[in-house]
Coordinates of C-alpha atoms in Angstrom, one line a residue:
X1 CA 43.1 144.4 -158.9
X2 CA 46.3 142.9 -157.3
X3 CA 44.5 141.5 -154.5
X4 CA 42.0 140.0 -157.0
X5 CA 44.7 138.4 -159.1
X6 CA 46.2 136.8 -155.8
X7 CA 43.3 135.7 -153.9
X8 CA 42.9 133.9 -157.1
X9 CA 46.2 132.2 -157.2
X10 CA 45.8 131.3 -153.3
X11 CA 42.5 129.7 -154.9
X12 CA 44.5 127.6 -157.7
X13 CA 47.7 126.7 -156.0
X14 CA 46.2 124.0 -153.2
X15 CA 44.6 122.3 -156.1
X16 CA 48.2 121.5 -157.9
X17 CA 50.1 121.1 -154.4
X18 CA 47.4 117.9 -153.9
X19 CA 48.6 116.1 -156.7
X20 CA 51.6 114.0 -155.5
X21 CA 52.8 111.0 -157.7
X22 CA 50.7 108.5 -156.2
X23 CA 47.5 110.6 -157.0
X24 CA 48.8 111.5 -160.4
X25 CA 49.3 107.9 -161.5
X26 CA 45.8 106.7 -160.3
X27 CA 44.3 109.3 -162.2
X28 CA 46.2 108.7 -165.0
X29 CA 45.2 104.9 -164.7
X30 CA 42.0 105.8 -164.4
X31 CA 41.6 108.0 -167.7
X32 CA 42.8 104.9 -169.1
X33 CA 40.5 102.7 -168.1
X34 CA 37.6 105.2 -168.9
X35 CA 38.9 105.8 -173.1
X36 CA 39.2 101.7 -172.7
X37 CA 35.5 101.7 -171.6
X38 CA 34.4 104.1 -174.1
X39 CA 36.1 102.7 -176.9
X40 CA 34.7 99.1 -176.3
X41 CA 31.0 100.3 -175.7
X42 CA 31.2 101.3 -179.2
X43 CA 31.9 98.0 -180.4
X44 CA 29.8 95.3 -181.9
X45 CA 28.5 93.2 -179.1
X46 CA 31.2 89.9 -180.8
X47 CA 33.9 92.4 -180.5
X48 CA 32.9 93.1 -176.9
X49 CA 32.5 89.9 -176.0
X50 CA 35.4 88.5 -176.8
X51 CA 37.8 91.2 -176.0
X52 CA 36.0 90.9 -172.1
X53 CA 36.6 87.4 -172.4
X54 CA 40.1 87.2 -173.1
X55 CA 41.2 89.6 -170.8
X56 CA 39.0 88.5 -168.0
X57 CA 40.7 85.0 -168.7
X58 CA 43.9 86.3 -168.5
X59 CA 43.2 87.4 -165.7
X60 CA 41.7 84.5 -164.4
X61 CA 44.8 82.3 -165.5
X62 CA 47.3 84.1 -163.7
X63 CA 45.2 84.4 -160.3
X64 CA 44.8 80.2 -161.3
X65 CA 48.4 80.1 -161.7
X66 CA 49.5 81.5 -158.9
X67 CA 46.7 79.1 -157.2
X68 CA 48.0 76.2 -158.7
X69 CA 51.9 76.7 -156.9
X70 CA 50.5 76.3 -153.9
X71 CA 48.5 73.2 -154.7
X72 CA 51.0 71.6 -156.7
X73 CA 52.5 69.6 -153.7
X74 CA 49.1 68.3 -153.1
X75 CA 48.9 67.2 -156.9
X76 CA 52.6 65.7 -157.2
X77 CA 51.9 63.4 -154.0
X78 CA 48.6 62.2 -155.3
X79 CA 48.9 58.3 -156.1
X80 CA 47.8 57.1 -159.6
X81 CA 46.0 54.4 -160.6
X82 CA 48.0 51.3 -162.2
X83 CA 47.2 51.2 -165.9
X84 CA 45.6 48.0 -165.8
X85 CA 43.1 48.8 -162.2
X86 CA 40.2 47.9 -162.7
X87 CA 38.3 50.9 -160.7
X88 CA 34.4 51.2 -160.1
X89 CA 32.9 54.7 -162.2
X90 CA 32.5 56.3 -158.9
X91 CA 36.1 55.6 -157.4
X92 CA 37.6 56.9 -161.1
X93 CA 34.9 59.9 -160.9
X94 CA 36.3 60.8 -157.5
X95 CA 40.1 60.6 -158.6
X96 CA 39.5 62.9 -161.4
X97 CA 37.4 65.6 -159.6
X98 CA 40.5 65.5 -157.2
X99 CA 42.8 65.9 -159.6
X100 CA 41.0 68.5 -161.2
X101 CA 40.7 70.4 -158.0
X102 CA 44.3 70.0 -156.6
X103 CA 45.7 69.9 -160.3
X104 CA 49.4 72.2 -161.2
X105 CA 49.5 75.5 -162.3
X106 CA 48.3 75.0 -165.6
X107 CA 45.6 72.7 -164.5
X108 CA 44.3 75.8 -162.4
X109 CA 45.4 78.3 -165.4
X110 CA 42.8 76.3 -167.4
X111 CA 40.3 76.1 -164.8
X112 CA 40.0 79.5 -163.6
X113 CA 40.6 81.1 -166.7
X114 CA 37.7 79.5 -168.4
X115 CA 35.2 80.4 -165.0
X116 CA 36.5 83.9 -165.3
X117 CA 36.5 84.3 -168.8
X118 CA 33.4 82.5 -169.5
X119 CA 31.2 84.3 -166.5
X120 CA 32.7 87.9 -167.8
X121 CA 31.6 86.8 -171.4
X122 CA 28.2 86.0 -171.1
X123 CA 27.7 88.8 -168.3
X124 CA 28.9 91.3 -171.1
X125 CA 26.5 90.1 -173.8
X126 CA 23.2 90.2 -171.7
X127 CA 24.4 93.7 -170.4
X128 CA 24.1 94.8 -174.0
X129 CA 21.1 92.7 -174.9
X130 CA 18.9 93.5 -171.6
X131 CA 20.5 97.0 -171.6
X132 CA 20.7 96.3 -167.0
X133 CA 22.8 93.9 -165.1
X134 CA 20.6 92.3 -162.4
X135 CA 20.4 89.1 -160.5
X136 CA 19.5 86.9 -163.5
X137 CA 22.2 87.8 -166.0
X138 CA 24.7 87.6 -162.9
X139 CA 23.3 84.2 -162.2
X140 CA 23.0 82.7 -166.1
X141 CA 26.8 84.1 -166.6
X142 CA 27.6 82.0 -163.2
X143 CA 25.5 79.2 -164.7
X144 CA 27.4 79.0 -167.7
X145 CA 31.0 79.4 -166.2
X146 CA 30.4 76.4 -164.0
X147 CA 28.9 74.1 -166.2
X148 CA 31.9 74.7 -168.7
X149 CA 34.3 74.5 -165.6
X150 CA 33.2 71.0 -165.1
X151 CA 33.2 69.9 -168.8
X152 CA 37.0 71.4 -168.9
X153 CA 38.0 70.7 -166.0
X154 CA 36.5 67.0 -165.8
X155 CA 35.2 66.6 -162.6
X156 CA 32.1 65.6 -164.3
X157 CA 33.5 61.8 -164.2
X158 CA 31.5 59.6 -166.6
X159 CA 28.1 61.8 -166.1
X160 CA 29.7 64.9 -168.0
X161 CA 26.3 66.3 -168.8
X162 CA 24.5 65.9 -166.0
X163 CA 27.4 66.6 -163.6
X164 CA 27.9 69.9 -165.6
X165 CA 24.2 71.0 -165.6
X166 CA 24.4 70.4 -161.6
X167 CA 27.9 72.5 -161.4
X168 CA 25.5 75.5 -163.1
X169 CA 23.2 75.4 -161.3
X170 CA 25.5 75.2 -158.0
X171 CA 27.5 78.2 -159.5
X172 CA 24.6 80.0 -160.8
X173 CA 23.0 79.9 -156.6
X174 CA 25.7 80.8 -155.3
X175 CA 26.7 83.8 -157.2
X176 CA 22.9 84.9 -157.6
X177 CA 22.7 84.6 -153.4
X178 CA 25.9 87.1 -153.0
X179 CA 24.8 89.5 -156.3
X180 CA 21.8 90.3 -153.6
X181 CA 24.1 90.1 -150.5
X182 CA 26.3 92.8 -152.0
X183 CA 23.6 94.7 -153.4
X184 CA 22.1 94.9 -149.7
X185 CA 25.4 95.9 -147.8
X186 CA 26.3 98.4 -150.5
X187 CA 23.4 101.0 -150.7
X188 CA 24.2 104.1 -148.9
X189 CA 22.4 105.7 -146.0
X190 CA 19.0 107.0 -146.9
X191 CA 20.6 110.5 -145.5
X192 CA 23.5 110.1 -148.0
X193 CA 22.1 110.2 -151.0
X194 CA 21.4 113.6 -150.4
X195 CA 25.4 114.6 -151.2
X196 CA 26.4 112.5 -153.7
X197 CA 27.4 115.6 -155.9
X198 CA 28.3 117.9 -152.3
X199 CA 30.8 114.4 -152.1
X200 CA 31.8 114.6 -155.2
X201 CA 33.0 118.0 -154.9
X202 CA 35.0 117.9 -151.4
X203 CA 36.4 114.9 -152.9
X204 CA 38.2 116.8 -155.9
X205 CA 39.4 119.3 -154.0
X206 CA 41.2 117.5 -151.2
X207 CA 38.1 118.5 -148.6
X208 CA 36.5 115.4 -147.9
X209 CA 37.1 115.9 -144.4
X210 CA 34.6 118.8 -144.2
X211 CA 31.6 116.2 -145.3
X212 CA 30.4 116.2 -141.9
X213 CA 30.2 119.6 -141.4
X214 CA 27.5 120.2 -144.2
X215 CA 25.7 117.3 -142.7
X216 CA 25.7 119.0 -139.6
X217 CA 24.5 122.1 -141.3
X218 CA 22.0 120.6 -143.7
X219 CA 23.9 121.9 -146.3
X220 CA 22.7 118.8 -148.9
X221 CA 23.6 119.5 -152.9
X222 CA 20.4 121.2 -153.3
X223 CA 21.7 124.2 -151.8
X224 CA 25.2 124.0 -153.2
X225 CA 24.2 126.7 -155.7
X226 CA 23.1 128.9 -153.2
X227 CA 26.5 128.8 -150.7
X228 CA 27.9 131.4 -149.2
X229 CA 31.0 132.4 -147.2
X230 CA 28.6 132.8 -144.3
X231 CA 26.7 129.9 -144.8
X232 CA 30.5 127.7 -145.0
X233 CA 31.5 129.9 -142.0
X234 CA 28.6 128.9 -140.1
X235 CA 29.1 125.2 -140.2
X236 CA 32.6 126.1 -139.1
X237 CA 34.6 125.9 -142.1
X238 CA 37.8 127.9 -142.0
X239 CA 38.7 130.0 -144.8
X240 CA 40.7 128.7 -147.0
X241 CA 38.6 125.9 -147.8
X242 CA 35.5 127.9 -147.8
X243 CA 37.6 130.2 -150.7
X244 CA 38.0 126.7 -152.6
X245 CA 34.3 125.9 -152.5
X246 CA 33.0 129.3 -153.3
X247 CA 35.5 129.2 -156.2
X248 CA 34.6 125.8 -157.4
X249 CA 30.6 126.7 -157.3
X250 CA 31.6 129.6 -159.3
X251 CA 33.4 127.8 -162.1
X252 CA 31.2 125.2 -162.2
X253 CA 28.6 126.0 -165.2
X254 CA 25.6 124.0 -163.9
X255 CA 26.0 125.4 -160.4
X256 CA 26.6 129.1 -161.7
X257 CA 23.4 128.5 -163.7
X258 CA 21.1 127.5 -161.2
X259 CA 22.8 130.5 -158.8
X260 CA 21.4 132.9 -161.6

């Protein structure tokens, strides 16, 4: 029995050892960020909306912000017009699409703040509508950000509408052509998707390193229920670790299930 009770506590104790500050406070982040997830998806799709909107602008306006201090030489040194030039549309329509790209901090505040804010908005809404987020929400959010951009920011010149329906469109192909390019690059390995839960578990225990050896051994997460110390020790998985995994299988209720 007392060698019961203290393999057990050699079991526990590497678990609480693994959580230094760092870890702690990312987890704890991260339980945040979950109950705020929860507790929006709940929400009417107004409330959602707009409480993505705002806080992607924020966002948004502090990354334009911080943009905006480094053009703001640029902006100062800019020469402006007399008050009485008389300047062609397409001289003045160039001026103010200069200004509005090489504007303050503010200017930038504005700008990106409504892109961000705007894009995360209408991204949100035809999530909940559509029930997916695919290439053609990604690109009408990007559509809509860009024409509003150039309405707010005035870059449109004396064509606002048509300028704005050409910045949409502009936005919309260029987000829609890297939606796909990330959505390429960021599928795993054919082979990999065999151990997304045998991942999942090295991961919370501190094990991650040992990923390779059940790849070497095959062992993918269909046979996670049926583990043993002999099966770990063949793959060349020292004890203690092995003890972990045995004792994680064995706690796990779907796993212990399925082990019968």
């Amino acid at each position: 029995m007392g060698e019961g009770k203290q393999g057990a506590m050699v079991v526990e104790m590497p678990n609480s050892s693994n959580q230094n500050p760092i870890a702690q406070l990312q987890n704890k982040f991260k339980e945040l960020e979950i109950g705020f997830k929860g507790w929006l998806s709940k929400q009417s799709i107004p409330v959602e909306a707009a409480v993505v909107t705002a806080t992607s602008g924020l966002q948004g306006a502090a990354i334009g912000g911080f943009m905006g201090t480094l053009t703001q030489d640029v902006s100062s040194s800019m020469p402006t017009p007399p008050a009485g030039a008389n300047l062609n549309p397409q001289a003045m329509a160039s001026f103010q699409q200069a200004q509005a790209l090489a504007g303050g901090p503010l200017v930038q505040a504005r700008n990106f703040a409504v892109m961000t804010g705007v894009n995360a908005g209408i991204s949100c809404v035809l999530k909940r509508i559509r029930g997916k987020e695919d290439v053609q929400s990604s690109m009408a959010a990007a559509f809509g950000s860009g024409a509003l951009f150039s309405l707010v920011s005035g870059m449109g010149g004396p064509n606002p509408v048509p300028n704005a329906l050409t910045s949409g469109i502009f936005f919309a192909l260029v987000q829609g052509g890297l939606f796909e390019l990330g959505r390429k690059f960021s599928q795993p390995p054919a082979e990999d998707t065999h151990y997304v839960r045998t991942r999942s578990l090295l991961s919370s225990l501190g094990l991650q390193n040992y990923e390779k050896n059940f790849k070497k051994g095959l062992l993918t997460d269909t046979t996670l229920p049926l583990l043993t110390d002999s099966a770990l020790r063949d793959v060349r998985i020292p004890p203690g670790p092995r003890l972990l995994i045995l004792d994680h299988i064995q706690r796990d209720p779907e796993l212990r299930k399925k082990r019968g």
